[in-house]
Coordinates of C-alpha atoms in Angstrom, one line a residue:
Chain A
M166 CA -94.7 64.3 132.0
R167 CA -95.6 64.8 128.3
C168 CA -91.9 64.6 127.4
S169 CA -91.4 61.4 129.5
T170 CA -94.4 59.8 127.9
Y171 CA -93.2 60.6 124.4
K172 CA -89.8 59.2 125.2
Q173 CA -91.3 56.0 126.6
Q174 CA -93.4 55.6 123.5
A175 CA -90.4 56.2 121.3
N176 CA -88.5 53.5 123.2
L177 CA -91.4 51.1 122.9
Q178 CA -91.6 51.6 119.1
N179 CA -87.8 51.6 118.8
I180 CA -87.8 55.1 117.3
S181 CA -84.4 56.8 117.1
I182 CA -82.5 59.4 115.2
L183 CA -81.6 56.6 112.8
N184 CA -85.1 55.6 111.8
A185 CA -87.3 58.6 112.6
E186 CA -87.3 59.7 108.9
K187 CA -88.5 56.3 107.8
H188 CA -91.3 56.4 110.4
F189 CA -92.3 59.9 109.1
L190 CA -92.9 58.6 105.5
T191 CA -96.2 57.0 106.5
H192 CA -97.4 60.4 107.5
L193 CA -96.0 62.0 104.4
T194 CA -97.8 59.5 102.2
K195 CA -101.1 60.1 104.0
I196 CA -100.8 63.9 103.7
A197 CA -99.6 63.9 100.1
T198 CA -102.4 61.7 98.9
S199 CA -105.1 63.4 101.0
F200 CA -104.1 66.8 99.6
P201 CA -103.0 66.2 96.0
K202 CA -102.8 69.9 95.1
L203 CA -100.6 70.7 98.1
R204 CA -96.9 71.1 97.2
I205 CA -94.8 69.3 99.8
V206 CA -91.0 69.2 100.0
L207 CA -89.4 66.5 102.1
E208 CA -86.6 68.7 103.3
H209 CA -83.0 67.3 103.7
A210 CA -83.6 63.6 103.0
T211 CA -81.0 61.3 104.4
T212 CA -82.3 57.8 103.8
S213 CA -82.9 55.4 100.8
E214 CA -86.4 54.9 102.1
A215 CA -87.1 58.7 101.8
V216 CA -85.8 58.6 98.2
D217 CA -88.1 55.6 97.4
A218 CA -91.1 57.3 99.0
V219 CA -90.6 60.5 97.0
L220 CA -90.2 58.6 93.8
S221 CA -93.4 56.6 94.5
L222 CA -95.5 59.7 95.4
P223 CA -97.3 61.9 92.9
E224 CA -95.9 65.1 91.4
N225 CA -96.9 67.3 94.4
V226 CA -94.1 65.8 96.4
A227 CA -90.4 66.8 95.9
C228 CA -87.3 66.4 98.0
S229 CA -84.4 68.6 99.0
I230 CA -80.9 67.1 99.7
T231 CA -78.1 69.0 101.4
A232 CA -74.5 69.2 100.1
H233 CA -73.1 67.5 103.2
H234 CA -75.5 64.6 103.1
L235 CA -74.0 63.8 99.6
E236 CA -70.7 63.3 101.3
L237 CA -71.1 62.2 105.0
T238 CA -72.0 58.9 106.4
I239 CA -72.7 58.1 110.1
D240 CA -69.1 57.0 110.7
A241 CA -67.9 60.6 110.3
V242 CA -70.3 62.1 112.8
P243 CA -70.2 61.0 116.5
G244 CA -66.5 62.0 117.0
Q245 CA -66.8 65.2 114.9
P246 CA -69.2 67.9 116.2
F247 CA -68.8 69.9 113.0
H248 CA -70.4 67.0 111.1
F249 CA -73.3 66.8 113.6
C250 CA -76.6 68.0 112.1
K251 CA -80.2 67.0 112.1
P252 CA -81.2 64.8 110.4
I253 CA -78.0 62.9 111.0
A254 CA -76.1 61.3 108.2
K255 CA -76.9 57.6 107.8
E256 CA -75.3 54.5 106.3
P257 CA -73.3 54.2 103.0
K258 CA -76.4 52.7 101.3
D259 CA -78.3 55.8 102.2
R260 CA -75.7 58.2 100.9
D261 CA -75.5 56.1 97.7
A262 CA -79.3 56.4 97.3
L263 CA -79.1 60.2 97.6
R264 CA -76.4 60.4 95.1
K265 CA -78.3 58.1 92.7
A266 CA -81.4 60.2 93.0
V267 CA -79.4 63.3 92.2
L268 CA -77.6 61.7 89.3
S269 CA -80.9 60.5 87.8
G270 CA -81.6 64.2 87.0
N271 CA -85.2 63.6 88.2
P272 CA -86.5 67.1 88.9
K273 CA -88.1 66.0 92.2
F274 CA -84.7 66.2 93.8
F275 CA -83.0 69.5 94.4
L276 CA -80.5 71.2 96.7
G277 CA -81.5 72.3 100.2
S278 CA -78.6 74.1 101.8
D279 CA -79.5 73.5 105.5
S280 CA -76.5 75.7 106.4
A281 CA -76.2 76.5 110.1
P282 CA -73.2 78.7 111.1
H283 CA -72.9 77.7 114.7
P284 CA -69.9 79.4 116.4
V285 CA -67.1 77.1 117.6
N286 CA -68.1 77.4 121.2
A287 CA -71.6 76.1 120.4
K288 CA -70.0 73.1 118.8
T289 CA -68.0 72.4 122.0
A290 CA -69.6 70.5 124.9
R291 CA -69.7 72.9 127.8
V292 CA -68.6 71.4 131.0
E293 CA -70.5 72.2 134.2
E294 CA -68.6 72.1 137.5
F295 CA -71.5 70.4 139.3
G296 CA -74.0 69.4 136.6
E297 CA -74.4 67.6 133.3
P298 CA -72.2 68.8 130.4
V299 CA -74.2 70.7 127.8
G300 CA -74.0 69.1 124.4
C301 CA -73.1 70.5 121.0
A302 CA -75.5 72.4 118.6
A303 CA -76.7 70.6 115.5
G304 CA -75.8 72.0 112.2
V305 CA -73.3 72.1 109.4
Y306 CA -72.1 75.4 107.8
T307 CA -71.8 75.4 104.0
S308 CA -73.2 78.7 102.8
S309 CA -70.0 80.5 102.1
I310 CA -68.8 77.7 99.7
L311 CA -72.1 76.1 98.7
V312 CA -72.2 76.2 94.9
P313 CA -68.5 75.4 94.4
L314 CA -68.8 72.6 97.0
V315 CA -71.8 71.1 95.3
A316 CA -69.9 71.2 92.0
T317 CA -66.9 69.5 93.6
L318 CA -69.1 66.8 95.2
L319 CA -71.1 66.2 92.0
E320 CA -67.9 65.9 90.0
S321 CA -66.5 63.4 92.5
F322 CA -69.3 60.9 91.7
G323 CA -69.8 61.8 88.0
G324 CA -72.7 64.3 88.2
L325 CA -71.2 67.6 87.1
D326 CA -73.6 67.8 84.2
I327 CA -76.7 67.9 86.4
L328 CA -75.3 70.8 88.5
Q329 CA -77.7 73.5 87.2
G330 CA -80.7 71.3 87.5
F331 CA -79.9 70.3 91.0
V332 CA -78.8 73.7 92.3
S333 CA -81.3 75.9 90.5
D334 CA -83.8 74.7 87.8
N335 CA -85.5 71.8 89.6
G336 CA -86.3 73.8 92.8
R337 CA -87.5 76.8 90.8
K338 CA -89.7 74.6 88.6
F339 CA -91.3 72.9 91.6
Y340 CA -92.0 76.2 93.5
G341 CA -93.0 77.9 90.2
V342 CA -90.5 80.7 90.6
P343 CA -88.9 81.5 87.2
A344 CA -85.3 82.7 87.1
K345 CA -84.9 86.5 86.7
E346 CA -82.8 88.0 84.0
G347 CA -79.2 88.5 85.0
E348 CA -79.4 86.3 88.1
S349 CA -76.7 83.8 87.5
V350 CA -73.5 82.3 88.9
T351 CA -70.6 81.2 86.8
L352 CA -68.0 78.8 88.1
K353 CA -64.5 78.2 86.9
R354 CA -62.1 75.4 87.7
V355 CA -59.6 76.5 90.4
E356 CA -55.9 76.2 89.9
K357 CA -54.5 73.0 91.3
G358 CA -54.0 73.5 95.1
G359 CA -55.8 76.9 95.1
G360 CA -59.2 75.8 96.4
K361 CA -58.4 75.1 100.0
V362 CA -61.3 75.8 102.4
P363 CA -60.1 77.7 105.5
G364 CA -60.2 75.8 108.8
L365 CA -61.9 78.7 110.5
I366 CA -63.9 81.7 109.4
R367 CA -63.8 84.8 111.6
G368 CA -66.9 86.9 111.6
D369 CA -68.3 89.6 113.8
G370 CA -67.4 88.3 117.3
A371 CA -67.8 84.7 116.3
E372 CA -65.7 81.9 114.7
V373 CA -67.2 79.3 112.5
V374 CA -65.7 76.1 111.1
P375 CA -67.1 75.5 107.6
F376 CA -67.8 72.1 106.1
W377 CA -64.9 70.9 104.0
A378 CA -62.5 72.8 106.2
G379 CA -58.9 72.1 105.1
K380 CA -60.0 70.3 101.9
E381 CA -59.7 71.4 98.3
L382 CA -62.6 72.6 96.2
G383 CA -62.3 72.0 92.5
W384 CA -64.4 75.0 91.5
E385 CA -64.8 78.7 92.4
I386 CA -67.3 81.4 91.6
V387 CA -66.1 83.8 88.8
Chain B
M44 CA -54.0 52.6 99.0
R45 CA -54.8 49.8 101.4
C46 CA -56.9 52.1 103.5
S47 CA -58.8 53.5 100.6
T48 CA -59.5 50.0 99.3
Y49 CA -60.8 49.0 102.7
K50 CA -63.0 52.0 102.8
Q51 CA -64.4 51.3 99.4
Q52 CA -65.1 47.7 100.3
A53 CA -66.9 48.9 103.5
N54 CA -69.0 51.2 101.4
L55 CA -69.9 48.5 98.9
Q56 CA -71.0 46.2 101.7
N57 CA -72.7 49.0 103.6
I58 CA -70.5 48.5 106.7
S59 CA -70.7 51.3 109.2
I60 CA -70.3 51.9 112.9
L61 CA -74.0 50.9 113.2
N62 CA -73.7 47.4 111.8
A63 CA -70.0 46.4 112.1
E64 CA -70.7 44.4 115.3
K65 CA -73.4 42.4 113.4
H66 CA -71.0 41.7 110.6
F67 CA -68.4 40.5 113.1
L68 CA -70.7 37.8 114.5
T69 CA -70.1 35.6 111.4
H70 CA -66.4 35.5 112.3
L71 CA -67.1 35.0 116.0
T72 CA -69.3 32.0 115.2
K73 CA -66.6 30.5 113.0
I74 CA -63.8 31.0 115.5
A75 CA -65.9 29.8 118.5
T76 CA -67.0 26.6 116.7
S77 CA -63.6 25.9 115.3
F78 CA -61.9 26.2 118.7
P79 CA -64.4 24.8 121.2
K80 CA -61.9 24.9 124.1
L81 CA -60.9 28.5 123.5
R82 CA -62.6 30.9 125.9
I83 CA -63.9 33.9 124.0
V84 CA -65.4 37.1 125.4
L85 CA -67.4 39.3 123.0
E86 CA -66.4 42.5 124.8
H87 CA -68.8 45.4 125.2
A88 CA -71.7 44.1 123.2
T89 CA -74.1 46.8 122.0
T90 CA -76.7 45.0 119.7
S91 CA -79.6 42.6 120.0
E92 CA -77.8 40.5 117.4
A93 CA -74.7 40.1 119.6
V94 CA -76.9 39.0 122.5
D95 CA -78.6 36.4 120.3
A96 CA -75.3 35.1 118.9
V97 CA -73.8 34.7 122.4
L98 CA -76.9 32.9 123.6
S99 CA -76.8 30.5 120.6
L100 CA -73.0 29.7 120.8
P101 CA -71.6 27.1 123.2
E102 CA -70.3 27.6 126.7
N103 CA -66.9 28.8 125.5
V104 CA -68.4 32.1 124.5
A105 CA -69.4 34.8 127.0
C106 CA -70.1 38.5 126.6
S107 CA -69.2 41.7 128.6
I108 CA -71.6 44.7 128.7
T109 CA -70.6 48.1 129.9
A110 CA -72.5 50.2 132.4
H111 CA -73.1 53.0 130.0
H112 CA -74.5 50.7 127.2
L113 CA -77.2 49.8 129.7
E114 CA -78.3 53.4 129.7
L115 CA -77.4 55.2 126.4
T116 CA -79.0 54.9 123.0
I117 CA -77.8 56.5 119.8
D118 CA -80.0 59.5 120.3
A119 CA -77.8 60.6 123.2
V120 CA -74.5 60.4 121.4
P121 CA -73.8 62.6 118.3
G122 CA -74.3 65.9 120.2
Q123 CA -72.6 64.8 123.4
P124 CA -68.9 63.9 123.0
F125 CA -68.9 62.6 126.6
H126 CA -71.3 59.8 125.4
F127 CA -69.1 59.0 122.4
C128 CA -67.4 55.6 122.7
K129 CA -66.6 52.6 120.5
P130 CA -68.6 50.6 119.9
I131 CA -71.2 53.3 119.8
A132 CA -74.6 53.0 121.6
K133 CA -77.3 51.7 119.3
E134 CA -81.1 51.8 119.1
P135 CA -83.7 51.4 122.0
K136 CA -84.3 47.7 120.9
D137 CA -80.6 47.0 121.3
R138 CA -80.4 48.6 124.8
D139 CA -83.5 46.6 125.7
A140 CA -81.8 43.4 124.6
L141 CA -78.7 44.1 126.7
R142 CA -80.9 44.8 129.7
K143 CA -82.9 41.6 129.1
A144 CA -79.7 39.6 128.8
V145 CA -78.4 41.0 132.1
L146 CA -81.8 40.6 133.9
S147 CA -81.9 36.9 132.8
G148 CA -79.0 36.2 135.2
N149 CA -77.5 34.0 132.5
P150 CA -73.8 33.8 133.6
K151 CA -72.6 34.3 130.0
F152 CA -73.2 38.1 130.5
F153 CA -71.1 40.1 132.9
L154 CA -69.8 43.7 133.4
G155 CA -67.0 45.0 131.3
S156 CA -66.1 48.5 132.5
D157 CA -64.6 49.9 129.2
S158 CA -63.8 53.1 131.2
A159 CA -61.7 55.7 129.4
P160 CA -60.8 58.8 131.3
H161 CA -60.1 61.1 128.3
P162 CA -59.4 64.7 129.5
V163 CA -61.8 67.4 128.6
N164 CA -59.6 68.8 125.9
A165 CA -59.5 65.4 124.1
K166 CA -63.3 65.4 124.1
T167 CA -63.3 68.8 122.4
A168 CA -62.9 69.1 118.6
R169 CA -59.7 71.0 118.0
V170 CA -60.0 73.7 115.4
E171 CA -57.1 74.2 112.9
E172 CA -56.6 77.6 111.4
F173 CA -55.9 76.2 108.0
G174 CA -56.9 72.5 108.2
E175 CA -59.5 70.0 109.1
P176 CA -60.8 70.1 112.7
V177 CA -59.5 67.2 114.8
G178 CA -62.3 65.2 116.2
C179 CA -63.0 63.9 119.8
A180 CA -61.5 60.9 121.5
A181 CA -63.8 57.9 121.9
G182 CA -64.5 56.7 125.4
V183 CA -66.7 57.1 128.4
Y184 CA -65.4 57.4 132.0
T185 CA -67.1 55.4 134.7
S186 CA -64.4 53.9 136.9
S187 CA -64.7 56.2 139.8
I188 CA -68.4 55.4 140.3
L189 CA -68.6 52.1 138.5
V190 CA -70.2 49.7 141.1
P191 CA -72.7 52.3 142.6
L192 CA -73.6 53.3 139.0
V193 CA -74.3 49.7 138.0
A194 CA -76.4 49.2 141.1
T195 CA -78.3 52.4 140.3
L196 CA -78.9 51.4 136.7
L197 CA -79.9 47.8 137.5
E198 CA -82.3 49.1 140.1
S199 CA -83.9 51.4 137.5
F200 CA -84.9 48.4 135.4
G201 CA -85.6 45.9 138.1
G202 CA -82.3 44.0 138.3
L203 CA -80.8 44.9 141.6
D204 CA -80.9 41.2 142.7
I205 CA -78.5 40.1 140.0
L206 CA -75.9 42.8 140.9
Q207 CA -73.3 40.4 142.4
G208 CA -73.6 37.9 139.6
F209 CA -73.3 40.6 136.9
V210 CA -70.5 42.6 138.5
S211 CA -68.4 39.8 140.0
D212 CA -69.5 36.1 140.0
N213 CA -70.3 35.5 136.3
G214 CA -67.0 36.9 135.1
R215 CA -64.9 35.1 137.7
K216 CA -66.6 31.9 136.9
F217 CA -66.0 32.2 133.1
Y218 CA -62.3 33.1 133.6
G219 CA -61.9 30.5 136.4
V220 CA -60.6 33.0 138.9
P221 CA -62.1 32.4 142.4
A222 CA -62.8 35.3 144.7
K223 CA -60.1 35.8 147.4
E224 CA -61.0 35.9 151.1
G225 CA -61.7 39.5 152.2
E226 CA -62.0 41.0 148.7
S227 CA -65.5 42.5 148.8
V228 CA -67.3 45.7 148.3
T229 CA -70.4 46.6 150.3
L230 CA -72.9 49.2 149.1
K231 CA -75.4 51.2 151.0
R232 CA -78.3 53.3 149.8
V233 CA -77.3 57.0 149.7
E234 CA -79.3 59.6 151.6
K235 CA -81.9 61.3 149.3
G236 CA -80.1 63.9 147.2
G237 CA -76.6 62.9 148.5
G238 CA -75.5 60.9 145.5
K239 CA -74.8 63.6 142.9
V240 CA -71.9 62.8 140.6
P241 CA -69.6 65.8 140.1
G242 CA -69.6 67.5 136.7
L243 CA -65.9 67.5 136.6
I244 CA -63.1 65.5 138.3
R245 CA -59.8 67.3 138.6
G246 CA -56.8 65.0 138.5
D247 CA -53.0 65.5 138.1
G248 CA -53.0 68.1 135.4
A249 CA -56.2 66.9 133.7
E250 CA -59.9 67.3 134.0
V251 CA -62.3 64.5 133.3
V252 CA -66.1 64.5 132.9
P253 CA -67.5 61.3 134.3
F254 CA -70.5 59.5 133.0
W255 CA -73.7 60.3 134.9
A256 CA -72.2 63.8 135.7
G257 CA -74.7 65.9 137.5
K258 CA -77.1 63.0 138.1
E259 CA -77.9 61.1 141.3
L260 CA -76.6 57.7 142.2
G261 CA -78.8 55.6 144.4
W262 CA -76.0 53.7 146.1
E263 CA -72.5 54.3 147.5
I264 CA -69.6 52.1 148.6
V265 CA -69.5 51.7 152.4

């Protein structure tokens, strides 16, 4: 009954996966201003409204953005289960707002990987002989290529110079975790045509399709 | 190059699968008012804006609505390929506007089946060993249960009395095609628990998952 009542309420208020993040911002604002010393990260922002809210709130509020949300829009999602994640990618204006926030170099914005290695069979709707088909798991897998992917994406929209801040410095600063000596990653440009991401990664009894499958990365870890 | 330019333009104007129908209404209005004797059907409307536009335009413009768009919202789509169709289901407010248009009994609104029996393997993302995964086909299959399904859906939101107008009379009237003698369908209420839609329909070398799989229909054809 509780579930049904929640669903009815959501319908009455027109809440959906498209605008839930926006509805959440009222609560975020209330919490952030009531507890000014509480560090809060809006994880995996996907909307222009979230970017605006984070910018307008005090220094205790930051925001993580995934690699895949810097690339995907809603058009690439419903027919492609490997692009289905929560929160779902939104409209071009939202992706543009995320890119702009990252490009600004504002330390409130940093990378959140949100990487979910669902095996291929969990990304396939499972048909039931006599019942409803079971849908696909939500999540995009980026971990195995994350830093080269972010470098490639940032370069595609003119942001390669803010790579270190976005991937490392901004988040460390917000959490108050200094970098340890010797912990670093060096990237180099890949040879033309040498950065192709595999279509399928075989692990221990499972197969995973990574984000960017079949596409070229411009960078690799040394 | 043309495709890329189109995509860039769409991004600049923030056009997506969510708002493309709304953007189309400007063109519909122009065509409908320029050619007042041309009968135009806005097929498979999914938005409140489309309903408003059809209501505001002269008698030469009508609108078809599918069975599944009277039930689905966007929340049920990205994780469930068997709910993926074009145009994609939108927000609760849009579904409510479609229901309201149907309930009004306004003869401008009638059923458009939009039934697409894609086999299960076309509804499964196909993984490529070295390339991008191929996405799922767009389409929902309702044909085999269409009239009982529409009766069941209409009854769920208080519209059983407009069944004949929505399914048959309104469309015939708009197209100017009178009913032929003896062409009729009679429905009866199913016995409690006897209307379950199969999870899978096996045809000639193909398997199809129908809409409403595993759920109960309230009506059946006599």
